[in-house]
PDB file of C-alpha atoms in Angstrom:
ATOM      1  CA  MET I1046     -70.484-114.800  72.050  1.00 64.00           C
ATOM      2  CA  LYS I1047     -71.095-112.095  74.340  1.00 82.00           C
ATOM      3  CA  THR I1048     -69.108-108.522  73.740  1.00 90.00           C
ATOM      4  CA  ARG I1049     -67.452-107.429  77.047  1.00 94.00           C
ATOM      5  CA  TYR I1050     -67.428-102.809  77.784  1.00 96.00           C
ATOM      6  CA  THR I1051     -64.090-102.176  79.946  1.00 96.00           C
ATOM      7  CA  TYR I1052     -62.939 -98.336  80.458  1.00 95.00           C
ATOM      8  CA  GLY I1053     -59.279 -97.836  79.511  1.00 90.00           C
ATOM      9  CA  GLY I1054     -58.097 -95.080  82.305  1.00 87.00           C
ATOM     10  CA  ASP I1055     -60.949 -91.930  81.507  1.00 90.00           C
ATOM     11  CA  GLU I1056     -59.992 -91.677  77.374  1.00 96.00           C
ATOM     12  CA  HIS I1057     -60.991 -94.950  75.810  1.00 97.00           C
ATOM     13  CA  VAL I1058     -64.174 -97.608  75.963  1.00 97.00           C
ATOM     14  CA  TYR I1059     -62.641-101.236  75.286  1.00 96.00           C
ATOM     15  CA  VAL I1060     -65.054-102.977  73.273  1.00 95.00           C
ATOM     16  CA  GLU I1061     -64.179-107.098  73.162  1.00 95.00           C
ATOM     17  CA  VAL I1062     -66.708-109.732  70.926  1.00 92.00           C
ATOM     18  CA  ASP I1063     -64.890-112.788  71.959  1.00 89.00           C
ATOM     19  CA  ASP I1064     -61.777-114.405  75.393  1.00 85.00           C
ATOM     20  CA  GLU I1065     -60.670-116.010  71.807  1.00 84.00           C
ATOM     21  CA  MET I1066     -59.796-115.340  67.871  1.00 86.00           C
ATOM     22  CA  SER I1067     -61.907-116.657  65.656  1.00 88.00           C
ATOM     23  CA  LEU I1068     -62.811-115.513  62.262  1.00 91.00           C
ATOM     24  CA  ASP I1069     -66.779-114.381  63.825  1.00 91.00           C
ATOM     25  CA  ALA I1070     -65.357-113.040  66.485  1.00 90.00           C
ATOM     26  CA  PHE I1071     -63.728-110.904  63.926  1.00 91.00           C
ATOM     27  CA  PHE I1072     -65.525-109.712  61.613  1.00 90.00           C
ATOM     28  CA  ILE I1073     -68.340-108.127  64.177  1.00 91.00           C
ATOM     29  CA  SER I1074     -66.052-106.135  66.057  1.00 91.00           C
ATOM     30  CA  LEU I1075     -64.134-105.508  62.494  1.00 89.00           C
ATOM     31  CA  SER I1076     -68.220-104.229  61.228  1.00 90.00           C
ATOM     32  CA  LEU I1077     -68.976-102.709  64.627  1.00 92.00           C
ATOM     33  CA  SER I1078     -66.026-100.406  65.275  1.00 92.00           C
ATOM     34  CA  LYS I1079     -66.951 -99.781  61.321  1.00 91.00           C
ATOM     35  CA  LEU I1080     -70.420 -98.672  62.615  1.00 94.00           C
ATOM     36  CA  VAL I1081     -68.399 -96.642  65.361  1.00 95.00           C
ATOM     37  CA  ARG I1082     -67.038 -95.024  63.029  1.00 94.00           C
ATOM     38  CA  ALA I1083     -70.003 -93.922  60.435  1.00 94.00           C
ATOM     39  CA  ALA I1084     -72.357 -93.119  62.959  1.00 95.00           C
ATOM     40  CA  ASN I1085     -69.691 -89.546  64.273  1.00 95.00           C
ATOM     41  CA  ILE I1086     -70.268 -89.668  67.893  1.00 95.00           C
ATOM     42  CA  PRO I1087     -69.064 -86.457  68.615  1.00 96.00           C
ATOM     43  CA  GLY I1088     -65.447 -86.953  70.765  1.00 96.00           C
ATOM     44  CA  VAL I1089     -64.074 -89.756  69.499  1.00 97.00           C
ATOM     45  CA  THR I1090     -61.073 -89.272  68.190  1.00 96.00           C
ATOM     46  CA  GLU I1091     -59.877 -92.432  67.265  1.00 95.00           C
ATOM     47  CA  ILE I1092     -60.691 -96.883  66.275  1.00 94.00           C
ATOM     48  CA  CYS I1093     -57.916 -98.501  66.823  1.00 89.00           C
ATOM     49  CA  PRO I1094     -59.460-102.554  65.965  1.00 87.00           C
ATOM     50  CA  ALA I1095     -57.301-105.177  66.866  1.00 88.00           C
ATOM     51  CA  ASN I1096     -58.220-109.727  66.192  1.00 88.00           C
ATOM     52  CA  ALA I1097     -61.798-110.220  68.298  1.00 89.00           C
ATOM     53  CA  SER I1098     -62.091-106.493  69.521  1.00 92.00           C
ATOM     54  CA  PHE I1099     -61.041-102.934  69.432  1.00 93.00           C
ATOM     55  CA  GLU I1100     -60.742 -99.623  71.729  1.00 95.00           C
ATOM     56  CA  VAL I1101     -62.312 -96.296  71.142  1.00 97.00           C
ATOM     57  CA  ARG I1102     -61.104 -92.866  72.430  1.00 97.00           C
ATOM     58  CA  PHE I1103     -62.515 -90.546  72.500  1.00 97.00           C
ATOM     59  CA  ASP I1104     -61.938 -86.555  74.618  1.00 97.00           C
ATOM     60  CA  PRO I1105     -63.686 -86.921  78.181  1.00 96.00           C
ATOM     61  CA  ASP I1106     -64.400 -82.679  77.357  1.00 96.00           C
ATOM     62  CA  VAL I1107     -67.040 -83.674  74.796  1.00 97.00           C
ATOM     63  CA  ILE I1108     -68.173 -86.808  75.834  1.00 96.00           C
ATOM     64  CA  ALA I1109     -68.882 -87.627  79.339  1.00 95.00           C
ATOM     65  CA  PRO I1110     -66.844 -92.054  79.415  1.00 95.00           C
ATOM     66  CA  ASP I1111     -70.972 -93.659  80.477  1.00 95.00           C
ATOM     67  CA  GLU I1112     -72.940 -92.306  76.594  1.00 96.00           C
ATOM     68  CA  MET I1113     -69.533 -93.037  74.594  1.00 96.00           C
ATOM     69  CA  MET I1114     -70.316 -96.829  76.153  1.00 95.00           C
ATOM     70  CA  ALA I1115     -74.180 -96.652  75.702  1.00 96.00           C
ATOM     71  CA  ARG I1116     -73.139 -95.305  72.037  1.00 95.00           C
ATOM     72  CA  ILE I1117     -71.015 -98.466  71.470  1.00 95.00           C
ATOM     73  CA  LYS I1118     -73.691-100.647  72.826  1.00 94.00           C
ATOM     74  CA  GLU I1119     -76.152 -99.388  70.721  1.00 93.00           C
ATOM     75  CA  LEU I1120     -74.286-100.142  67.535  1.00 92.00           C
ATOM     76  CA  GLU I1121     -73.643-103.561  68.509  1.00 89.00           C
ATOM     77  CA  HIS I1122     -76.730-105.427  67.375  1.00 85.00           C
ATOM     78  CA  GLU I1123     -76.917-103.876  63.563  1.00 87.00           C
ATOM     79  CA  ALA I1124     -72.853-106.311  63.932  1.00 84.00           C
ATOM     80  CA  GLU I1125     -74.286-108.675  63.970  1.00 79.00           C
ATOM     81  CA  ALA I1126     -76.705-108.236  61.514  1.00 77.00           C
ATOM     82  CA  GLN I1127     -74.017-107.135  59.047  1.00 79.00           C
ATOM     83  CA  GLU I1128     -73.166-109.510  55.713  1.00 76.00           C
ATOM     84  CA  LYS I1129     -69.953-111.330  57.072  1.00 88.00           C
ATOM     85  CA  ARG I1130     -68.450-110.569  53.386  1.00 91.00           C
ATOM     86  CA  LEU I1131     -64.880-108.742  52.305  1.00 91.00           C
ATOM     87  CA  ASP I1132     -63.248-107.633  49.268  1.00 95.00           C
ATOM     88  CA  THR I1133     -59.488-107.881  50.323  1.00 96.00           C
ATOM     89  CA  ARG I1134     -56.275-109.043  48.274  1.00 97.00           C
ATOM     90  CA  ILE I1135     -54.840-112.244  48.672  1.00 98.00           C
ATOM     91  CA  ILE I1136     -50.639-111.628  49.151  1.00 98.00           C
ATOM     92  CA  GLU I1137     -47.900-114.025  48.222  1.00 98.00           C
ATOM     93  CA  ILE I1138     -45.286-113.313  50.798  1.00 98.00           C
ATOM     94  CA  PRO I1139     -41.689-115.238  50.234  1.00 98.00           C
ATOM     95  CA  VAL I1140     -40.271-116.837  53.318  1.00 98.00           C
ATOM     96  CA  PHE I1141     -36.417-118.098  53.808  1.00 98.00           C
ATOM     97  CA  TYR I1142     -37.581-120.890  56.241  1.00 98.00           C
ATOM     98  CA  GLU I1143     -34.134-122.709  58.428  1.00 98.00           C
ATOM     99  CA  ASP I1144     -32.618-119.149  56.923  1.00 98.00           C
ATOM    100  CA  PRO I1145     -28.704-119.003  58.570  1.00 98.00           C
ATOM    101  CA  TRP I1146     -30.143-115.137  61.139  1.00 98.00           C
ATOM    102  CA  THR I1147     -32.690-116.183  62.620  1.00 98.00           C
ATOM    103  CA  HIS I1148     -31.230-119.369  62.975  1.00 98.00           C
ATOM    104  CA  GLU I1149     -28.049-117.258  64.164  1.00 98.00           C
ATOM    105  CA  THR I1150     -30.414-115.454  66.834  1.00 98.00           C
ATOM    106  CA  LEU I1151     -32.307-117.999  68.344  1.00 97.00           C
ATOM    107  CA  MET I1152     -29.127-120.333  68.939  1.00 97.00           C
ATOM    108  CA  ARG I1153     -28.061-116.569  70.814  1.00 97.00           C
ATOM    109  CA  PHE I1154     -30.943-116.859  72.828  1.00 98.00           C
ATOM    110  CA  ARG I1155     -31.935-120.800  74.503  1.00 97.00           C
ATOM    111  CA  GLU I1156     -31.571-120.142  76.963  1.00 97.00           C
ATOM    112  CA  ARG I1157     -35.675-118.694  77.357  1.00 97.00           C
ATOM    113  CA  HIS I1158     -36.399-121.735  75.278  1.00 97.00           C
ATOM    114  CA  GLN I1159     -38.271-124.640  76.845  1.00 96.00           C
ATOM    115  CA  ASP I1160     -36.627-126.746  74.747  1.00 95.00           C
ATOM    116  CA  PRO I1161     -32.879-125.436  75.636  1.00 95.00           C
ATOM    117  CA  SER I1162     -30.929-128.952  73.412  1.00 94.00           C
ATOM    118  CA  GLY I1163     -32.961-128.160  69.352  1.00 94.00           C
ATOM    119  CA  THR I1164     -34.240-125.007  66.968  1.00 97.00           C
ATOM    120  CA  ASP I1165     -37.610-123.064  67.484  1.00 98.00           C
ATOM    121  CA  LEU I1166     -38.845-125.753  64.498  1.00 98.00           C
ATOM    122  CA  ASP I1167     -37.417-128.652  66.246  1.00 98.00           C
ATOM    123  CA  TYR I1168     -39.634-127.760  69.118  1.00 98.00           C
ATOM    124  CA  ALA I1169     -42.691-126.466  66.744  1.00 98.00           C
ATOM    125  CA  ALA I1170     -42.781-129.105  64.677  1.00 98.00           C
ATOM    126  CA  ARG I1171     -43.054-131.978  67.574  1.00 97.00           C
ATOM    127  CA  ILE I1172     -45.340-130.101  70.143  1.00 97.00           C
ATOM    128  CA  ASN I1173     -47.571-129.797  66.740  1.00 97.00           C
ATOM    129  CA  GLY I1174     -47.223-133.322  66.147  1.00 97.00           C
ATOM    130  CA  PHE I1175     -45.217-133.602  62.933  1.00 97.00           C
ATOM    131  CA  ASP I1176     -42.511-135.584  61.955  1.00 97.00           C
ATOM    132  CA  SER I1177     -40.132-133.597  60.907  1.00 97.00           C
ATOM    133  CA  VAL I1178     -39.343-130.222  60.338  1.00 98.00           C
ATOM    134  CA  ALA I1179     -40.302-130.572  57.184  1.00 98.00           C
ATOM    135  CA  SER I1180     -43.966-130.941  57.349  1.00 98.00           C
ATOM    136  CA  PHE I1181     -43.967-128.724  59.637  1.00 98.00           C
ATOM    137  CA  ILE I1182     -42.936-126.741  57.756  1.00 98.00           C
ATOM    138  CA  GLU I1183     -45.193-127.565  55.369  1.00 97.00           C
ATOM    139  CA  ALA I1184     -48.836-126.890  57.263  1.00 97.00           C
ATOM    140  CA  HIS I1185     -47.350-123.375  57.881  1.00 97.00           C
ATOM    141  CA  HIS I1186     -47.375-122.759  53.464  1.00 97.00           C
ATOM    142  CA  ALA I1187     -49.891-124.949  52.808  1.00 96.00           C
ATOM    143  CA  GLN I1188     -53.115-123.174  53.555  1.00 96.00           C
ATOM    144  CA  PRO I1189     -53.293-119.468  53.707  1.00 97.00           C
ATOM    145  CA  TRP I1190     -53.630-117.237  55.949  1.00 98.00           C
ATOM    146  CA  PHE I1191     -55.913-114.109  57.651  1.00 96.00           C
ATOM    147  CA  VAL I1192     -54.734-110.285  58.719  1.00 96.00           C
ATOM    148  CA  SER I1193     -56.882-110.075  61.412  1.00 93.00           C
ATOM    149  CA  MET I1194     -54.294-107.457  63.229  1.00 92.00           C
ATOM    150  CA  VAL I1195     -51.648-105.402  62.412  1.00 94.00           C
ATOM    151  CA  GLY I1196     -50.127-103.244  65.096  1.00 89.00           C
ATOM    152  CA  PHE I1197     -47.322-104.059  68.130  1.00 86.00           C
ATOM    153  CA  VAL I1198     -45.307-102.463  66.601  1.00 90.00           C
ATOM    154  CA  SER I1199     -45.849-100.320  63.491  1.00 90.00           C
ATOM    155  CA  GLY I1200     -46.524-102.460  61.122  1.00 94.00           C
ATOM    156  CA  LEU I1201     -46.418-105.797  62.993  1.00 96.00           C
ATOM    157  CA  PRO I1202     -49.394-108.007  61.581  1.00 97.00           C
ATOM    158  CA  PHE I1203     -51.098-110.638  63.470  1.00 96.00           C
ATOM    159  CA  LEU I1204     -52.301-113.791  60.528  1.00 96.00           C
ATOM    160  CA  TYR I1205     -54.439-116.589  62.003  1.00 95.00           C
ATOM    161  CA  GLN I1206     -54.679-119.568  59.739  1.00 96.00           C
ATOM    162  CA  LEU I1207     -57.734-120.681  57.135  1.00 97.00           C
ATOM    163  CA  VAL I1208     -58.634-124.275  58.229  1.00 96.00           C
ATOM    164  CA  GLU I1209     -60.341-125.636  61.278  1.00 94.00           C
ATOM    165  CA  ARG I1210     -59.788-125.584  64.700  1.00 90.00           C
ATOM    166  CA  GLU I1211     -58.764-129.417  65.418  1.00 91.00           C
ATOM    167  CA  LYS I1212     -55.555-128.359  61.902  1.00 93.00           C
ATOM    168  CA  GLN I1213     -54.353-125.333  63.636  1.00 94.00           C
ATOM    169  CA  LEU I1214     -50.802-124.605  64.213  1.00 96.00           C
ATOM    170  CA  GLN I1215     -49.691-124.027  68.219  1.00 96.00           C
ATOM    171  CA  VAL I1216     -47.138-122.773  70.356  1.00 97.00           C
ATOM    172  CA  PRO I1217     -46.079-121.180  72.507  1.00 97.00           C
ATOM    173  CA  LYS I1218     -43.844-117.884  72.769  1.00 97.00           C
ATOM    174  CA  TYR I1219     -40.665-118.356  74.631  1.00 98.00           C
ATOM    175  CA  LEU I1220     -40.743-118.653  78.591  1.00 98.00           C
ATOM    176  CA  ARG I1221     -38.922-115.104  78.383  1.00 97.00           C
ATOM    177  CA  PRO I1222     -38.646-113.051  75.219  1.00 97.00           C
ATOM    178  CA  ARG I1223     -35.107-112.440  73.670  1.00 98.00           C
ATOM    179  CA  THR I1224     -33.895-108.432  72.803  1.00 98.00           C
ATOM    180  CA  ASP I1225     -32.845-109.453  69.694  1.00 98.00           C
ATOM    181  CA  THR I1226     -35.455-110.371  67.000  1.00 98.00           C
ATOM    182  CA  PRO I1227     -33.845-110.354  62.902  1.00 98.00           C
ATOM    183  CA  LYS I1228     -36.049-107.224  60.834  1.00 98.00           C
ATOM    184  CA  LEU I1229     -38.546-109.119  58.888  1.00 98.00           C
ATOM    185  CA  THR I1230     -38.772-112.271  60.889  1.00 98.00           C
ATOM    186  CA  VAL I1231     -41.349-114.900  59.756  1.00 98.00           C
ATOM    187  CA  GLY I1232     -42.879-115.949  64.280  1.00 97.00           C
ATOM    188  CA  TYR I1233     -45.331-117.572  65.971  1.00 97.00           C
ATOM    189  CA  GLY I1234     -46.431-117.377  69.346  1.00 96.00           C
ATOM    190  CA  GLY I1235     -50.297-119.003  70.057  1.00 94.00           C
ATOM    191  CA  CYS I1236     -52.749-119.327  67.423  1.00 92.00           C
ATOM    192  CA  PHE I1237     -50.700-116.122  65.543  1.00 95.00           C
ATOM    193  CA  SER I1238     -48.453-116.373  62.779  1.00 97.00           C
ATOM    194  CA  CYS I1239     -46.264-112.847  61.850  1.00 97.00           C
ATOM    195  CA  ILE I1240     -43.680-111.022  60.627  1.00 98.00           C
ATOM    196  CA  TYR I1241     -41.749-108.627  62.388  1.00 98.00           C
ATOM    197  CA  SER I1242     -41.536-105.697  60.702  1.00 97.00           C
ATOM    198  CA  VAL I1243     -38.699-104.151  62.310  1.00 97.00           C
ATOM    199  CA  ARG I1244     -35.663-105.386  64.520  1.00 97.00           C
ATOM    200  CA  GLY I1245     -36.613-105.773  68.158  1.00 96.00           C
ATOM    201  CA  ALA I1246     -37.608-107.651  71.124  1.00 96.00           C
ATOM    202  CA  GLY I1247     -39.647-110.662  70.382  1.00 96.00           C
ATOM    203  CA  GLY I1248     -41.061-113.213  72.643  1.00 97.00           C
ATOM    204  CA  TYR I1249     -42.197-115.276  69.046  1.00 98.00           C
ATOM    205  CA  GLN I1250     -40.915-118.810  68.046  1.00 98.00           C
ATOM    206  CA  MET I1251     -39.220-118.016  64.750  1.00 98.00           C
ATOM    207  CA  PHE I1252     -39.401-119.966  61.640  1.00 98.00           C
ATOM    208  CA  GLY I1253     -37.862-118.154  59.110  1.00 98.00           C
ATOM    209  CA  ILE I1254     -37.853-114.720  57.463  1.00 98.00           C
ATOM    210  CA  THR I1255     -39.252-112.749  53.922  1.00 98.00           C
ATOM    211  CA  PRO I1256     -36.900-110.328  51.787  1.00 98.00           C
ATOM    212  CA  MET I1257     -40.251-108.427  51.271  1.00 98.00           C
ATOM    213  CA  PRO I1258     -40.031-105.177  53.573  1.00 98.00           C
ATOM    214  CA  ILE I1259     -43.390-104.458  54.739  1.00 98.00           C
ATOM    215  CA  PHE I1260     -42.931-101.604  57.371  1.00 97.00           C
ATOM    216  CA  ASP I1261     -41.101 -98.137  55.852  1.00 97.00           C
ATOM    217  CA  PRO I1262     -41.807 -94.980  57.477  1.00 96.00           C
ATOM    218  CA  GLU I1263     -39.141 -93.029  54.717  1.00 95.00           C
ATOM    219  CA  GLN I1264     -41.748 -94.017  52.556  1.00 95.00           C
ATOM    220  CA  LYS I1265     -39.051 -95.321  49.255  1.00 95.00           C
ATOM    221  CA  ILE I1266     -39.448 -98.528  48.489  1.00 95.00           C
ATOM    222  CA  SER I1267     -40.690 -98.665  45.125  1.00 93.00           C
ATOM    223  CA  TYR I1268     -44.749-100.181  46.882  1.00 96.00           C
ATOM    224  CA  LEU I1269     -44.835 -98.352  50.114  1.00 96.00           C
ATOM    225  CA  LYS I1270     -45.140 -95.179  48.202  1.00 94.00           C
ATOM    226  CA  ASP I1271     -48.331 -94.400  48.766  1.00 93.00           C
ATOM    227  CA  PHE I1272     -48.162 -95.650  52.427  1.00 95.00           C
ATOM    228  CA  MET I1273     -45.452 -97.221  54.996  1.00 97.00           C
ATOM    229  CA  VAL I1274     -47.598-100.069  56.299  1.00 97.00           C
ATOM    230  CA  PHE I1275     -47.974-102.657  53.856  1.00 97.00           C
ATOM    231  CA  PHE I1276     -50.762-105.043  55.197  1.00 97.00           C
ATOM    232  CA  LYS I1277     -54.196-104.207  56.979  1.00 93.00           C
ATOM    233  CA  PRO I1278     -56.490-106.104  58.765  1.00 92.00           C
ATOM    234  CA  GLY I1279     -59.034-108.338  55.631  1.00 93.00           C
ATOM    235  CA  ASP I1280     -55.484-108.900  54.203  1.00 97.00           C
ATOM    236  CA  ILE I1281     -54.395-112.779  52.873  1.00 97.00           C
ATOM    237  CA  VAL I1282     -51.300-114.762  53.098  1.00 98.00           C
ATOM    238  CA  LYS I1283     -49.687-117.635  51.322  1.00 98.00           C
ATOM    239  CA  TRP I1284     -46.799-118.070  52.209  1.00 98.00           C
ATOM    240  CA  LYS I1285     -44.491-119.529  49.860  1.00 98.00           C
ATOM    241  CA  PRO I1286     -41.028-121.589  50.557  1.00 98.00           C
ATOM    242  CA  ILE I1287     -37.869-120.007  48.303  1.00 98.00           C
ATOM    243  CA  ASP I1288     -33.962-120.794  49.050  1.00 98.00           C
ATOM    244  CA  ARG I1289     -31.088-118.464  49.154  1.00 98.00           C
ATOM    245  CA  ALA I1290     -31.226-117.643  45.490  1.00 98.00           C
ATOM    246  CA  GLU I1291     -33.783-116.602  45.454  1.00 98.00           C
ATOM    247  CA  TYR I1292     -34.074-114.306  48.989  1.00 98.00           C
ATOM    248  CA  ASP I1293     -31.101-112.420  47.417  1.00 98.00           C
ATOM    249  CA  ARG I1294     -32.649-112.349  44.126  1.00 98.00           C
ATOM    250  CA  ILE I1295     -35.625-110.158  45.322  1.00 98.00           C
ATOM    251  CA  ILE I1296     -33.259-108.677  48.649  1.00 98.00           C
ATOM    252  CA  ASP I1297     -31.755-107.278  45.078  1.00 97.00           C
ATOM    253  CA  GLU I1298     -34.907-106.194  43.277  1.00 97.00           C
ATOM    254  CA  VAL I1299     -36.039-104.483  46.734  1.00 97.00           C
ATOM    255  CA  GLU I1300     -33.213-102.833  46.322  1.00 96.00           C
ATOM    256  CA  LYS I1301     -33.663-101.678  42.804  1.00 96.00           C
ATOM    257  CA  GLY I1302     -37.193-100.245  43.120  1.00 95.00           C
ATOM    258  CA  THR I1303     -37.984-102.693  40.672  1.00 96.00           C
ATOM    259  CA  TYR I1304     -39.464-105.871  42.906  1.00 97.00           C
ATOM    260  CA  ALA I1305     -43.097-106.022  42.778  1.00 96.00           C
ATOM    261  CA  PRO I1306     -45.551-108.347  45.615  1.00 97.00           C
ATOM    262  CA  LYS I1307     -47.331-110.716  44.004  1.00 97.00           C
ATOM    263  CA  ILE I1308     -51.230-109.919  44.774  1.00 97.00           C
ATOM    264  CA  ALA I1309     -54.372-110.724  43.515  1.00 98.00           C
ATOM    265  CA  GLU I1310     -57.484-108.935  44.664  1.00 97.00           C
ATOM    266  CA  VAL I1311     -60.426-111.661  45.812  1.00 97.00           C
ATOM    267  CA  ALA I1312     -63.746-111.606  47.603  1.00 96.00           C
ATOM    268  CA  PHE I1313     -64.060-113.605  51.634  1.00 96.00           C
ATOM    269  CA  ASP I1314     -67.390-115.104  52.561  1.00 95.00           C
ATOM    270  CA  LEU I1315     -67.212-115.736  55.775  1.00 94.00           C
ATOM    271  CA  ASP I1316     -70.701-118.477  55.551  1.00 94.00           C
ATOM    272  CA  ALA I1317     -69.046-119.797  52.000  1.00 96.00           C
ATOM    273  CA  PHE I1318     -65.442-120.683  53.843  1.00 96.00           C
ATOM    274  CA  ASN I1319     -67.468-122.855  57.158  1.00 95.00           C
ATOM    275  CA  LYS I1320     -68.995-124.459  53.867  1.00 96.00           C
ATOM    276  CA  ASP I1321     -65.772-126.222  52.733  1.00 96.00           C
ATOM    277  CA  MET I1322     -62.991-125.011  53.781  1.00 96.00           C
ATOM    278  CA  THR I1323     -60.531-126.771  51.705  1.00 95.00           C
ATOM    279  CA  GLY I1324     -62.430-126.178  48.683  1.00 97.00           C
ATOM    280  CA  PHE I1325     -62.906-121.443  49.083  1.00 97.00           C
ATOM    281  CA  ASN I1326     -58.854-121.665  50.203  1.00 97.00           C
ATOM    282  CA  ALA I1327     -58.579-123.897  47.159  1.00 96.00           C
ATOM    283  CA  LYS I1328     -59.830-120.647  44.121  1.00 96.00           C
ATOM    284  CA  LEU I1329     -58.071-118.596  46.398  1.00 96.00           C
ATOM    285  CA  MET I1330     -54.806-119.260  46.043  1.00 96.00           C
ATOM    286  CA  GLU I1331     -55.507-120.057  42.184  1.00 96.00           C
ATOM    287  CA  ALA I1332     -56.158-115.741  42.458  1.00 96.00           C
ATOM    288  CA  LEU I1333     -52.501-116.214  42.663  1.00 94.00           C
ATOM    289  CA  ASN I1334     -52.142-118.247  39.368  1.00 87.00           C
ATOM    290  CA  ASP I1335     -53.233-116.262  37.231  1.00 84.00           C
ATOM    291  CA  VAL I1336     -51.404-112.211  38.611  1.00 81.00           C
TER     292      VAL I1336
END
């Protein structure tokens, strides 16, 4: 890995730990951004973390851009030595795969897709070497996912699959973006899954929908009263396939204010994960069974 530092106009320094996503790059980026925050560098107004990078916004009337960059660079070796361990939580997210709403939307935009003759799941299954959509869906939900970034639109999580790199699912985005995506669509682009927090334009493949809101600017939803955004970097997600009846039941509970996401406190240790991914994932998922 070779960290790249660049300027973003007069008020930003962009720090890219690696040009591709990996958990090693994520942890170095997270550690370095935390060290920048802890250093209380005069003039820093905002730190925005991403998948394997982060951006620092600063006031150039307080600190010159070259000095800002130099201060960040001084912290890099310290970040590499940080322990790659994170106290976090694993969350069960219900997903209604092959739902009618994303199906209606993807059929409206077939002319923008690589395969106008099928569905997004048909295409994803085929290019990843699965003999059926059901097998692909199982691969999508069987192992946990790591939230590496929250953003792009408010509350949207980017999720990175916790499996060996050669087993990771990969699906390109639409050839041309859609002008519509249902709220809470579970999407996929590149090596990342996501949940569209609001309705709007999008280019990720659409696999299903969750009944669980993840963004509420009015903070009326019971589990979002403390903060309007549900996810934060470092969260771990386990998708749970559900049918229409379960989807409707959860929607009703959300509206009544009685729905509570299934969450367990866990520790993520990168070294332990890399030594035994299957065993480590099994322990993560076992924690949900005790909730």
